[in-house]
Amino acid sequence: MESTQATQLLLRIVLGTEEEKGKIAQCAQNILYYMKVLEHASTCTKPTCDPNCKRIKLTMRHAQDCKLAGCKPCINLLRLSQLHARQCTKGDNCPVTDCVHLRVLQE
């Protein structure tokens, strides 16, 4: 994110309307939820699990073979994985694909 975009986002958080603050809070809750789903899906073997778990597992399988530059599902999975890696405290034992690698790249 460019610094001007980040500045504008921070201004909207601080000075924004209650509606904007609510939308930002909801977005943050969604990200946290999907980070938990990503962690769960990384070890889940149940074929009849939660629909969001299934969706993440399908996206992870898709990403293994996808060669399409700019693929939206792959980009979203990478962003979610990067967010996870920034906060992960499991070290080398993390089951999330590429977590250890992403943590090293972010250092």
PDB file of N, CA and C in Angstrom:
ATOM      1  N   MET A   1       0.852  -1.173   0.000  1.00  0.00           N
ATOM      2  CA  MET A   1       0.000   0.000   0.000  1.00  0.00           C
ATOM      3  C   MET A   1       0.895   1.231   0.000  1.00  0.00           C
ATOM      4  N   GLU A   2       0.615   2.160  -0.898  1.00  0.00           N
ATOM      5  CA  GLU A   2       1.399   3.392  -0.949  1.00  0.00           C
ATOM      6  C   GLU A   2       1.151   4.209   0.308  1.00  0.00           C
ATOM      7  N   SER A   3       2.118   5.065   0.633  1.00  0.00           N
ATOM      8  CA  SER A   3       1.991   5.846   1.864  1.00  0.00           C
ATOM      9  C   SER A   3       0.790   6.790   1.825  1.00  0.00           C
ATOM     10  N   THR A   4       0.457   7.330   0.636  1.00  0.00           N
ATOM     11  CA  THR A   4      -0.714   8.215   0.566  1.00  0.00           C
ATOM     12  C   THR A   4      -1.998   7.434   0.801  1.00  0.00           C
ATOM     13  N   GLN A   5      -2.066   6.216   0.295  1.00  0.00           N
ATOM     14  CA  GLN A   5      -3.234   5.377   0.538  1.00  0.00           C
ATOM     15  C   GLN A   5      -3.331   5.026   2.021  1.00  0.00           C
ATOM     16  N   ALA A   6      -2.203   4.703   2.615  1.00  0.00           N
ATOM     17  CA  ALA A   6      -2.195   4.370   4.041  1.00  0.00           C
ATOM     18  C   ALA A   6      -2.609   5.572   4.868  1.00  0.00           C
ATOM     19  N   THR A   7      -2.131   6.747   4.495  1.00  0.00           N
ATOM     20  CA  THR A   7      -2.489   7.973   5.212  1.00  0.00           C
ATOM     21  C   THR A   7      -3.987   8.240   5.091  1.00  0.00           C
ATOM     22  N   GLN A   8      -4.518   8.083   3.889  1.00  0.00           N
ATOM     23  CA  GLN A   8      -5.948   8.295   3.689  1.00  0.00           C
ATOM     24  C   GLN A   8      -6.770   7.296   4.500  1.00  0.00           C
ATOM     25  N   LEU A   9      -6.323   6.054   4.555  1.00  0.00           N
ATOM     26  CA  LEU A   9      -7.026   5.047   5.337  1.00  0.00           C
ATOM     27  C   LEU A   9      -7.006   5.400   6.815  1.00  0.00           C
ATOM     28  N   LEU A  10      -5.849   5.808   7.316  1.00  0.00           N
ATOM     29  CA  LEU A  10      -5.752   6.196   8.724  1.00  0.00           C
ATOM     30  C   LEU A  10      -6.639   7.391   9.033  1.00  0.00           C
ATOM     31  N   LEU A  11      -6.687   8.369   8.123  1.00  0.00           N
ATOM     32  CA  LEU A  11      -7.559   9.526   8.327  1.00  0.00           C
ATOM     33  C   LEU A  11      -9.023   9.109   8.358  1.00  0.00           C
ATOM     34  N   ARG A  12      -9.405   8.165   7.485  1.00  0.00           N
ATOM     35  CA  ARG A  12     -10.786   7.690   7.494  1.00  0.00           C
ATOM     36  C   ARG A  12     -11.098   6.959   8.792  1.00  0.00           C
ATOM     37  N   ILE A  13     -10.128   6.219   9.323  1.00  0.00           N
ATOM     38  CA  ILE A  13     -10.349   5.513  10.583  1.00  0.00           C
ATOM     39  C   ILE A  13     -10.525   6.506  11.719  1.00  0.00           C
ATOM     40  N   VAL A  14      -9.673   7.513  11.768  1.00  0.00           N
ATOM     41  CA  VAL A  14      -9.693   8.476  12.866  1.00  0.00           C
ATOM     42  C   VAL A  14     -10.818   9.496  12.708  1.00  0.00           C
ATOM     43  N   LEU A  15     -10.964  10.040  11.505  1.00  0.00           N
ATOM     44  CA  LEU A  15     -11.899  11.138  11.286  1.00  0.00           C
ATOM     45  C   LEU A  15     -13.192  10.714  10.598  1.00  0.00           C
ATOM     46  N   GLY A  16     -13.273   9.476  10.188  1.00  0.00           N
ATOM     47  CA  GLY A  16     -14.413   9.029   9.404  1.00  0.00           C
ATOM     48  C   GLY A  16     -15.713   8.999  10.183  1.00  0.00           C
ATOM     49  N   THR A  17     -16.762   8.832   9.421  1.00  0.00           N
ATOM     50  CA  THR A  17     -18.085   8.729  10.022  1.00  0.00           C
ATOM     51  C   THR A  17     -18.198   7.404  10.767  1.00  0.00           C
ATOM     52  N   GLU A  18     -19.211   7.283  11.583  1.00  0.00           N
ATOM     53  CA  GLU A  18     -19.436   6.031  12.314  1.00  0.00           C
ATOM     54  C   GLU A  18     -19.672   4.878  11.340  1.00  0.00           C
ATOM     55  N   GLU A  19     -20.325   5.184  10.222  1.00  0.00           N
ATOM     56  CA  GLU A  19     -20.569   4.149   9.212  1.00  0.00           C
ATOM     57  C   GLU A  19     -19.249   3.638   8.637  1.00  0.00           C
ATOM     58  N   GLU A  20     -18.334   4.564   8.315  1.00  0.00           N
ATOM     59  CA  GLU A  20     -17.028   4.166   7.781  1.00  0.00           C
ATOM     60  C   GLU A  20     -16.245   3.370   8.817  1.00  0.00           C
ATOM     61  N   LYS A  21     -16.276   3.811  10.058  1.00  0.00           N
ATOM     62  CA  LYS A  21     -15.572   3.096  11.121  1.00  0.00           C
ATOM     63  C   LYS A  21     -16.149   1.693  11.291  1.00  0.00           C
ATOM     64  N   GLY A  22     -17.464   1.589  11.164  1.00  0.00           N
ATOM     65  CA  GLY A  22     -18.117   0.283  11.266  1.00  0.00           C
ATOM     66  C   GLY A  22     -17.701  -0.649  10.141  1.00  0.00           C
ATOM     67  N   LYS A  23     -17.611  -0.100   8.930  1.00  0.00           N
ATOM     68  CA  LYS A  23     -17.186  -0.905   7.777  1.00  0.00           C
ATOM     69  C   LYS A  23     -15.748  -1.381   7.949  1.00  0.00           C
ATOM     70  N   ILE A  24     -14.897  -0.509   8.444  1.00  0.00           N
ATOM     71  CA  ILE A  24     -13.495  -0.874   8.659  1.00  0.00           C
ATOM     72  C   ILE A  24     -13.388  -1.949   9.737  1.00  0.00           C
ATOM     73  N   ALA A  25     -14.157  -1.793  10.805  1.00  0.00           N
ATOM     74  CA  ALA A  25     -14.153  -2.786  11.879  1.00  0.00           C
ATOM     75  C   ALA A  25     -14.659  -4.130  11.373  1.00  0.00           C
ATOM     76  N   GLN A  26     -15.695  -4.114  10.541  1.00  0.00           N
ATOM     77  CA  GLN A  26     -16.237  -5.353   9.984  1.00  0.00           C
ATOM     78  C   GLN A  26     -15.209  -6.020   9.074  1.00  0.00           C
ATOM     79  N   CYS A  27     -14.514  -5.220   8.288  1.00  0.00           N
ATOM     80  CA  CYS A  27     -13.469  -5.748   7.407  1.00  0.00           C
ATOM     81  C   CYS A  27     -12.372  -6.413   8.228  1.00  0.00           C
ATOM     82  N   ALA A  28     -11.957  -5.775   9.315  1.00  0.00           N
ATOM     83  CA  ALA A  28     -10.924  -6.340  10.184  1.00  0.00           C
ATOM     84  C   ALA A  28     -11.403  -7.653  10.800  1.00  0.00           C
ATOM     85  N   GLN A  29     -12.665  -7.717  11.215  1.00  0.00           N
ATOM     86  CA  GLN A  29     -13.212  -8.956  11.779  1.00  0.00           C
ATOM     87  C   GLN A  29     -13.234 -10.066  10.733  1.00  0.00           C
ATOM     88  N   ASN A  30     -13.586  -9.722   9.500  1.00  0.00           N
ATOM     89  CA  ASN A  30     -13.599 -10.714   8.421  1.00  0.00           C
ATOM     90  C   ASN A  30     -12.200 -11.259   8.168  1.00  0.00           C
ATOM     91  N   ILE A  31     -11.208 -10.395   8.164  1.00  0.00           N
ATOM     92  CA  ILE A  31      -9.833 -10.835   7.937  1.00  0.00           C
ATOM     93  C   ILE A  31      -9.397 -11.787   9.047  1.00  0.00           C
ATOM     94  N   LEU A  32      -9.669 -11.431  10.292  1.00  0.00           N
ATOM     95  CA  LEU A  32      -9.312 -12.307  11.415  1.00  0.00           C
ATOM     96  C   LEU A  32     -10.020 -13.648  11.314  1.00  0.00           C
ATOM     97  N   TYR A  33     -11.294 -13.622  10.935  1.00  0.00           N
ATOM     98  CA  TYR A  33     -12.053 -14.861  10.780  1.00  0.00           C
ATOM     99  C   TYR A  33     -11.405 -15.751   9.716  1.00  0.00           C
ATOM    100  N   TYR A  34     -11.095 -15.184   8.557  1.00  0.00           N
ATOM    101  CA  TYR A  34     -10.528 -15.986   7.478  1.00  0.00           C
ATOM    102  C   TYR A  34      -9.096 -16.436   7.781  1.00  0.00           C
ATOM    103  N   MET A  35      -8.390 -15.701   8.620  1.00  0.00           N
ATOM    104  CA  MET A  35      -7.073 -16.180   9.055  1.00  0.00           C
ATOM    105  C   MET A  35      -7.241 -17.441   9.906  1.00  0.00           C
ATOM    106  N   LYS A  36      -8.272 -17.474  10.744  1.00  0.00           N
ATOM    107  CA  LYS A  36      -8.560 -18.677  11.542  1.00  0.00           C
ATOM    108  C   LYS A  36      -8.984 -19.831  10.638  1.00  0.00           C
ATOM    109  N   VAL A  37      -9.791 -19.522   9.631  1.00  0.00           N
ATOM    110  CA  VAL A  37     -10.221 -20.556   8.691  1.00  0.00           C
ATOM    111  C   VAL A  37      -9.010 -21.110   7.932  1.00  0.00           C
ATOM    112  N   LEU A  38      -8.094 -20.242   7.539  1.00  0.00           N
ATOM    113  CA  LEU A  38      -6.878 -20.678   6.847  1.00  0.00           C
ATOM    114  C   LEU A  38      -6.083 -21.639   7.722  1.00  0.00           C
ATOM    115  N   GLU A  39      -5.889 -21.298   8.983  1.00  0.00           N
ATOM    116  CA  GLU A  39      -5.165 -22.187   9.901  1.00  0.00           C
ATOM    117  C   GLU A  39      -5.884 -23.528  10.032  1.00  0.00           C
ATOM    118  N   HIS A  40      -7.197 -23.484  10.197  1.00  0.00           N
ATOM    119  CA  HIS A  40      -7.980 -24.711  10.335  1.00  0.00           C
ATOM    120  C   HIS A  40      -7.884 -25.553   9.062  1.00  0.00           C
ATOM    121  N   ALA A  41      -8.091 -24.915   7.914  1.00  0.00           N
ATOM    122  CA  ALA A  41      -8.110 -25.631   6.634  1.00  0.00           C
ATOM    123  C   ALA A  41      -6.768 -26.276   6.316  1.00  0.00           C
ATOM    124  N   SER A  42      -5.702 -25.731   6.858  1.00  0.00           N
ATOM    125  CA  SER A  42      -4.367 -26.267   6.594  1.00  0.00           C
ATOM    126  C   SER A  42      -4.169 -27.655   7.177  1.00  0.00           C
ATOM    127  N   THR A  43      -4.976 -28.015   8.167  1.00  0.00           N
ATOM    128  CA  THR A  43      -4.855 -29.344   8.778  1.00  0.00           C
ATOM    129  C   THR A  43      -6.134 -30.162   8.675  1.00  0.00           C
ATOM    130  N   CYS A  44      -7.202 -29.584   8.177  1.00  0.00           N
ATOM    131  CA  CYS A  44      -8.506 -30.241   8.137  1.00  0.00           C
ATOM    132  C   CYS A  44      -8.521 -31.356   7.089  1.00  0.00           C
ATOM    133  N   THR A  45      -9.027 -32.509   7.481  1.00  0.00           N
ATOM    134  CA  THR A  45      -9.154 -33.633   6.549  1.00  0.00           C
ATOM    135  C   THR A  45     -10.610 -34.058   6.364  1.00  0.00           C
ATOM    136  N   LYS A  46     -11.531 -33.322   6.984  1.00  0.00           N
ATOM    137  CA  LYS A  46     -12.951 -33.669   6.881  1.00  0.00           C
ATOM    138  C   LYS A  46     -13.505 -33.252   5.515  1.00  0.00           C
ATOM    139  N   PRO A  47     -14.104 -34.198   4.786  1.00  0.00           N
ATOM    140  CA  PRO A  47     -14.689 -33.828   3.490  1.00  0.00           C
ATOM    141  C   PRO A  47     -15.973 -33.007   3.641  1.00  0.00           C
ATOM    142  N   THR A  48     -16.622 -33.089   4.794  1.00  0.00           N
ATOM    143  CA  THR A  48     -17.874 -32.358   5.005  1.00  0.00           C
ATOM    144  C   THR A  48     -17.703 -31.285   6.068  1.00  0.00           C
ATOM    145  N   CYS A  49     -16.686 -30.493   5.944  1.00  0.00           N
ATOM    146  CA  CYS A  49     -16.418 -29.435   6.906  1.00  0.00           C
ATOM    147  C   CYS A  49     -17.197 -28.176   6.530  1.00  0.00           C
ATOM    148  N   ASP A  50     -16.969 -27.120   7.276  1.00  0.00           N
ATOM    149  CA  ASP A  50     -17.588 -25.820   7.049  1.00  0.00           C
ATOM    150  C   ASP A  50     -17.368 -25.363   5.599  1.00  0.00           C
ATOM    151  N   PRO A  51     -18.361 -24.719   4.981  1.00  0.00           N
ATOM    152  CA  PRO A  51     -18.198 -24.255   3.589  1.00  0.00           C
ATOM    153  C   PRO A  51     -16.991 -23.330   3.379  1.00  0.00           C
ATOM    154  N   ASN A  52     -16.672 -22.496   4.352  1.00  0.00           N
ATOM    155  CA  ASN A  52     -15.510 -21.613   4.197  1.00  0.00           C
ATOM    156  C   ASN A  52     -14.206 -22.408   4.251  1.00  0.00           C
ATOM    157  N   CYS A  53     -14.176 -23.444   5.069  1.00  0.00           N
ATOM    158  CA  CYS A  53     -13.008 -24.329   5.104  1.00  0.00           C
ATOM    159  C   CYS A  53     -12.840 -25.003   3.747  1.00  0.00           C
ATOM    160  N   LYS A  54     -13.929 -25.518   3.199  1.00  0.00           N
ATOM    161  CA  LYS A  54     -13.876 -26.151   1.877  1.00  0.00           C
ATOM    162  C   LYS A  54     -13.352 -25.185   0.826  1.00  0.00           C
ATOM    163  N   ARG A  55     -13.845 -23.948   0.873  1.00  0.00           N
ATOM    164  CA  ARG A  55     -13.445 -22.935  -0.108  1.00  0.00           C
ATOM    165  C   ARG A  55     -11.941 -22.661  -0.010  1.00  0.00           C
ATOM    166  N   ILE A  56     -11.435 -22.522   1.204  1.00  0.00           N
ATOM    167  CA  ILE A  56      -9.997 -22.272   1.384  1.00  0.00           C
ATOM    168  C   ILE A  56      -9.188 -23.476   0.897  1.00  0.00           C
ATOM    169  N   LYS A  57      -9.638 -24.686   1.228  1.00  0.00           N
ATOM    170  CA  LYS A  57      -8.917 -25.887   0.784  1.00  0.00           C
ATOM    171  C   LYS A  57      -8.888 -25.973  -0.742  1.00  0.00           C
ATOM    172  N   LEU A  58     -10.010 -25.668  -1.381  1.00  0.00           N
ATOM    173  CA  LEU A  58     -10.043 -25.670  -2.850  1.00  0.00           C
ATOM    174  C   LEU A  58      -9.103 -24.622  -3.426  1.00  0.00           C
ATOM    175  N   THR A  59      -9.077 -23.456  -2.813  1.00  0.00           N
ATOM    176  CA  THR A  59      -8.192 -22.389  -3.292  1.00  0.00           C
ATOM    177  C   THR A  59      -6.731 -22.779  -3.101  1.00  0.00           C
ATOM    178  N   MET A  60      -6.416 -23.437  -1.979  1.00  0.00           N
ATOM    179  CA  MET A  60      -5.034 -23.876  -1.756  1.00  0.00           C
ATOM    180  C   MET A  60      -4.625 -24.904  -2.805  1.00  0.00           C
ATOM    181  N   ARG A  61      -5.529 -25.841  -3.126  1.00  0.00           N
ATOM    182  CA  ARG A  61      -5.226 -26.835  -4.165  1.00  0.00           C
ATOM    183  C   ARG A  61      -5.058 -26.152  -5.520  1.00  0.00           C
ATOM    184  N   HIS A  62      -5.939 -25.205  -5.813  1.00  0.00           N
ATOM    185  CA  HIS A  62      -5.862 -24.460  -7.073  1.00  0.00           C
ATOM    186  C   HIS A  62      -4.515 -23.735  -7.178  1.00  0.00           C
ATOM    187  N   ALA A  63      -4.096 -23.090  -6.097  1.00  0.00           N
ATOM    188  CA  ALA A  63      -2.877 -22.272  -6.114  1.00  0.00           C
ATOM    189  C   ALA A  63      -1.623 -23.110  -6.367  1.00  0.00           C
ATOM    190  N   GLN A  64      -1.659 -24.376  -6.006  1.00  0.00           N
ATOM    191  CA  GLN A  64      -0.486 -25.235  -6.220  1.00  0.00           C
ATOM    192  C   GLN A  64      -0.141 -25.373  -7.695  1.00  0.00           C
ATOM    193  N   ASP A  65      -1.154 -25.362  -8.559  1.00  0.00           N
ATOM    194  CA  ASP A  65      -0.938 -25.595  -9.989  1.00  0.00           C
ATOM    195  C   ASP A  65      -1.193 -24.382 -10.872  1.00  0.00           C
ATOM    196  N   CYS A  66      -1.718 -23.304 -10.311  1.00  0.00           N
ATOM    197  CA  CYS A  66      -2.101 -22.143 -11.118  1.00  0.00           C
ATOM    198  C   CYS A  66      -0.869 -21.444 -11.700  1.00  0.00           C
ATOM    199  N   LYS A  67      -0.952 -21.146 -12.961  1.00  0.00           N
ATOM    200  CA  LYS A  67       0.127 -20.431 -13.653  1.00  0.00           C
ATOM    201  C   LYS A  67      -0.336 -19.063 -14.155  1.00  0.00           C
ATOM    202  N   LEU A  68      -1.565 -18.684 -13.826  1.00  0.00           N
ATOM    203  CA  LEU A  68      -2.154 -17.454 -14.321  1.00  0.00           C
ATOM    204  C   LEU A  68      -1.676 -16.260 -13.497  1.00  0.00           C
ATOM    205  N   ALA A  69      -0.965 -15.361 -14.130  1.00  0.00           N
ATOM    206  CA  ALA A  69      -0.522 -14.145 -13.437  1.00  0.00           C
ATOM    207  C   ALA A  69      -1.733 -13.289 -13.124  1.00  0.00           C
ATOM    208  N   GLY A  70      -1.804 -12.805 -11.909  1.00  0.00           N
ATOM    209  CA  GLY A  70      -2.916 -11.947 -11.517  1.00  0.00           C
ATOM    210  C   GLY A  70      -4.181 -12.690 -11.148  1.00  0.00           C
ATOM    211  N   CYS A  71      -4.097 -13.983 -10.911  1.00  0.00           N
ATOM    212  CA  CYS A  71      -5.265 -14.789 -10.537  1.00  0.00           C
ATOM    213  C   CYS A  71      -5.805 -14.293  -9.189  1.00  0.00           C
ATOM    214  N   LYS A  72      -7.043 -13.820  -9.176  1.00  0.00           N
ATOM    215  CA  LYS A  72      -7.627 -13.220  -7.965  1.00  0.00           C
ATOM    216  C   LYS A  72      -7.638 -14.182  -6.773  1.00  0.00           C
ATOM    217  N   PRO A  73      -8.102 -15.425  -6.935  1.00  0.00           N
ATOM    218  CA  PRO A  73      -8.089 -16.325  -5.780  1.00  0.00           C
ATOM    219  C   PRO A  73      -6.680 -16.557  -5.235  1.00  0.00           C
ATOM    220  N   CYS A  74      -5.705 -16.683  -6.120  1.00  0.00           N
ATOM    221  CA  CYS A  74      -4.321 -16.894  -5.685  1.00  0.00           C
ATOM    222  C   CYS A  74      -3.775 -15.653  -4.964  1.00  0.00           C
ATOM    223  N   ILE A  75      -4.076 -14.485  -5.486  1.00  0.00           N
ATOM    224  CA  ILE A  75      -3.629 -13.240  -4.859  1.00  0.00           C
ATOM    225  C   ILE A  75      -4.255 -13.094  -3.476  1.00  0.00           C
ATOM    226  N   ASN A  76      -5.557 -13.373  -3.374  1.00  0.00           N
ATOM    227  CA  ASN A  76      -6.226 -13.270  -2.077  1.00  0.00           C
ATOM    228  C   ASN A  76      -5.655 -14.262  -1.070  1.00  0.00           C
ATOM    229  N   LEU A  77      -5.375 -15.487  -1.527  1.00  0.00           N
ATOM    230  CA  LEU A  77      -4.784 -16.483  -0.644  1.00  0.00           C
ATOM    231  C   LEU A  77      -3.391 -16.046  -0.197  1.00  0.00           C
ATOM    232  N   LEU A  78      -2.607 -15.497  -1.105  1.00  0.00           N
ATOM    233  CA  LEU A  78      -1.273 -15.020  -0.753  1.00  0.00           C
ATOM    234  C   LEU A  78      -1.353 -13.891   0.275  1.00  0.00           C
ATOM    235  N   ARG A  79      -2.252 -12.956   0.072  1.00  0.00           N
ATOM    236  CA  ARG A  79      -2.403 -11.849   1.027  1.00  0.00           C
ATOM    237  C   ARG A  79      -2.817 -12.359   2.403  1.00  0.00           C
ATOM    238  N   LEU A  80      -3.753 -13.293   2.419  1.00  0.00           N
ATOM    239  CA  LEU A  80      -4.190 -13.866   3.688  1.00  0.00           C
ATOM    240  C   LEU A  80      -3.043 -14.618   4.355  1.00  0.00           C
ATOM    241  N   SER A  81      -2.278 -15.352   3.572  1.00  0.00           N
ATOM    242  CA  SER A  81      -1.131 -16.090   4.106  1.00  0.00           C
ATOM    243  C   SER A  81      -0.061 -15.140   4.643  1.00  0.00           C
ATOM    244  N   GLN A  82       0.145 -14.020   3.959  1.00  0.00           N
ATOM    245  CA  GLN A  82       1.112 -13.028   4.434  1.00  0.00           C
ATOM    246  C   GLN A  82       0.672 -12.421   5.756  1.00  0.00           C
ATOM    247  N   LEU A  83      -0.614 -12.106   5.870  1.00  0.00           N
ATOM    248  CA  LEU A  83      -1.129 -11.576   7.133  1.00  0.00           C
ATOM    249  C   LEU A  83      -0.960 -12.605   8.249  1.00  0.00           C
ATOM    250  N   HIS A  84      -1.261 -13.844   7.928  1.00  0.00           N
ATOM    251  CA  HIS A  84      -1.086 -14.912   8.909  1.00  0.00           C
ATOM    252  C   HIS A  84       0.374 -14.995   9.348  1.00  0.00           C
ATOM    253  N   ALA A  85       1.281 -14.990   8.390  1.00  0.00           N
ATOM    254  CA  ALA A  85       2.712 -15.156   8.686  1.00  0.00           C
ATOM    255  C   ALA A  85       3.233 -14.038   9.587  1.00  0.00           C
ATOM    256  N   ARG A  86       2.721 -12.826   9.401  1.00  0.00           N
ATOM    257  CA  ARG A  86       3.155 -11.704  10.241  1.00  0.00           C
ATOM    258  C   ARG A  86       2.808 -11.916  11.708  1.00  0.00           C
ATOM    259  N   GLN A  87       1.719 -12.629  11.960  1.00  0.00           N
ATOM    260  CA  GLN A  87       1.256 -12.804  13.331  1.00  0.00           C
ATOM    261  C   GLN A  87       1.512 -14.194  13.889  1.00  0.00           C
ATOM    262  N   CYS A  88       2.022 -15.093  13.084  1.00  0.00           N
ATOM    263  CA  CYS A  88       2.195 -16.486  13.497  1.00  0.00           C
ATOM    264  C   CYS A  88       3.281 -16.618  14.570  1.00  0.00           C
ATOM    265  N   THR A  89       2.962 -17.404  15.577  1.00  0.00           N
ATOM    266  CA  THR A  89       3.915 -17.651  16.670  1.00  0.00           C
ATOM    267  C   THR A  89       4.270 -19.131  16.772  1.00  0.00           C
ATOM    268  N   LYS A  90       3.923 -19.914  15.749  1.00  0.00           N
ATOM    269  CA  LYS A  90       4.148 -21.364  15.806  1.00  0.00           C
ATOM    270  C   LYS A  90       5.523 -21.787  15.302  1.00  0.00           C
ATOM    271  N   GLY A  91       6.312 -20.844  14.853  1.00  0.00           N
ATOM    272  CA  GLY A  91       7.661 -21.163  14.385  1.00  0.00           C
ATOM    273  C   GLY A  91       7.640 -22.103  13.198  1.00  0.00           C
ATOM    274  N   ASP A  92       8.556 -23.060  13.210  1.00  0.00           N
ATOM    275  CA  ASP A  92       8.674 -24.010  12.104  1.00  0.00           C
ATOM    276  C   ASP A  92       7.573 -25.057  12.107  1.00  0.00           C
ATOM    277  N   ASN A  93       6.735 -25.075  13.131  1.00  0.00           N
ATOM    278  CA  ASN A  93       5.673 -26.076  13.241  1.00  0.00           C
ATOM    279  C   ASN A  93       4.344 -25.614  12.656  1.00  0.00           C
ATOM    280  N   CYS A  94       4.313 -24.477  12.011  1.00  0.00           N
ATOM    281  CA  CYS A  94       3.057 -23.951  11.480  1.00  0.00           C
ATOM    282  C   CYS A  94       2.611 -24.777  10.270  1.00  0.00           C
ATOM    283  N   PRO A  95       1.343 -25.227  10.268  1.00  0.00           N
ATOM    284  CA  PRO A  95       0.853 -26.038   9.154  1.00  0.00           C
ATOM    285  C   PRO A  95       0.433 -25.231   7.928  1.00  0.00           C
ATOM    286  N   VAL A  96       0.343 -23.909   8.051  1.00  0.00           N
ATOM    287  CA  VAL A  96      -0.097 -23.089   6.923  1.00  0.00           C
ATOM    288  C   VAL A  96       0.990 -23.091   5.846  1.00  0.00           C
ATOM    289  N   THR A  97       0.571 -23.404   4.634  1.00  0.00           N
ATOM    290  CA  THR A  97       1.507 -23.489   3.511  1.00  0.00           C
ATOM    291  C   THR A  97       2.306 -22.204   3.365  1.00  0.00           C
ATOM    292  N   ASP A  98       3.614 -22.346   3.257  1.00  0.00           N
ATOM    293  CA  ASP A  98       4.559 -21.246   3.034  1.00  0.00           C
ATOM    294  C   ASP A  98       4.674 -20.256   4.182  1.00  0.00           C
ATOM    295  N   CYS A  99       4.100 -20.534   5.340  1.00  0.00           N
ATOM    296  CA  CYS A  99       4.164 -19.600   6.456  1.00  0.00           C
ATOM    297  C   CYS A  99       5.609 -19.297   6.842  1.00  0.00           C
ATOM    298  N   VAL A 100       6.398 -20.339   7.007  1.00  0.00           N
ATOM    299  CA  VAL A 100       7.795 -20.141   7.421  1.00  0.00           C
ATOM    300  C   VAL A 100       8.537 -19.326   6.372  1.00  0.00           C
ATOM    301  N   HIS A 101       8.332 -19.645   5.118  1.00  0.00           N
ATOM    302  CA  HIS A 101       8.989 -18.935   4.012  1.00  0.00           C
ATOM    303  C   HIS A 101       8.557 -17.466   3.987  1.00  0.00           C
ATOM    304  N   LEU A 102       7.270 -17.216   4.143  1.00  0.00           N
ATOM    305  CA  LEU A 102       6.775 -15.846   4.123  1.00  0.00           C
ATOM    306  C   LEU A 102       7.302 -15.042   5.316  1.00  0.00           C
ATOM    307  N   ARG A 103       7.429 -15.701   6.464  1.00  0.00           N
ATOM    308  CA  ARG A 103       7.969 -15.005   7.636  1.00  0.00           C
ATOM    309  C   ARG A 103       9.404 -14.580   7.392  1.00  0.00           C
ATOM    310  N   VAL A 104      10.188 -15.453   6.790  1.00  0.00           N
ATOM    311  CA  VAL A 104      11.593 -15.135   6.479  1.00  0.00           C
ATOM    312  C   VAL A 104      11.663 -13.969   5.499  1.00  0.00           C
ATOM    313  N   LEU A 105      10.802 -13.964   4.496  1.00  0.00           N
ATOM    314  CA  LEU A 105      10.809 -12.875   3.516  1.00  0.00           C
ATOM    315  C   LEU A 105      10.412 -11.538   4.122  1.00  0.00           C
ATOM    316  N   GLN A 106       9.585 -11.565   5.153  1.00  0.00           N
ATOM    317  CA  GLN A 106       9.104 -10.329   5.777  1.00  0.00           C
ATOM    318  C   GLN A 106      10.098  -9.744   6.786  1.00  0.00           C
ATOM    319  N   GLU A 107      11.106 -10.509   7.124  1.00  0.00           N
ATOM    320  CA  GLU A 107      12.087 -10.004   8.103  1.00  0.00           C
ATOM    321  C   GLU A 107      13.041  -9.028   7.476  1.00  0.00           C
TER     322      GLU A 107
END
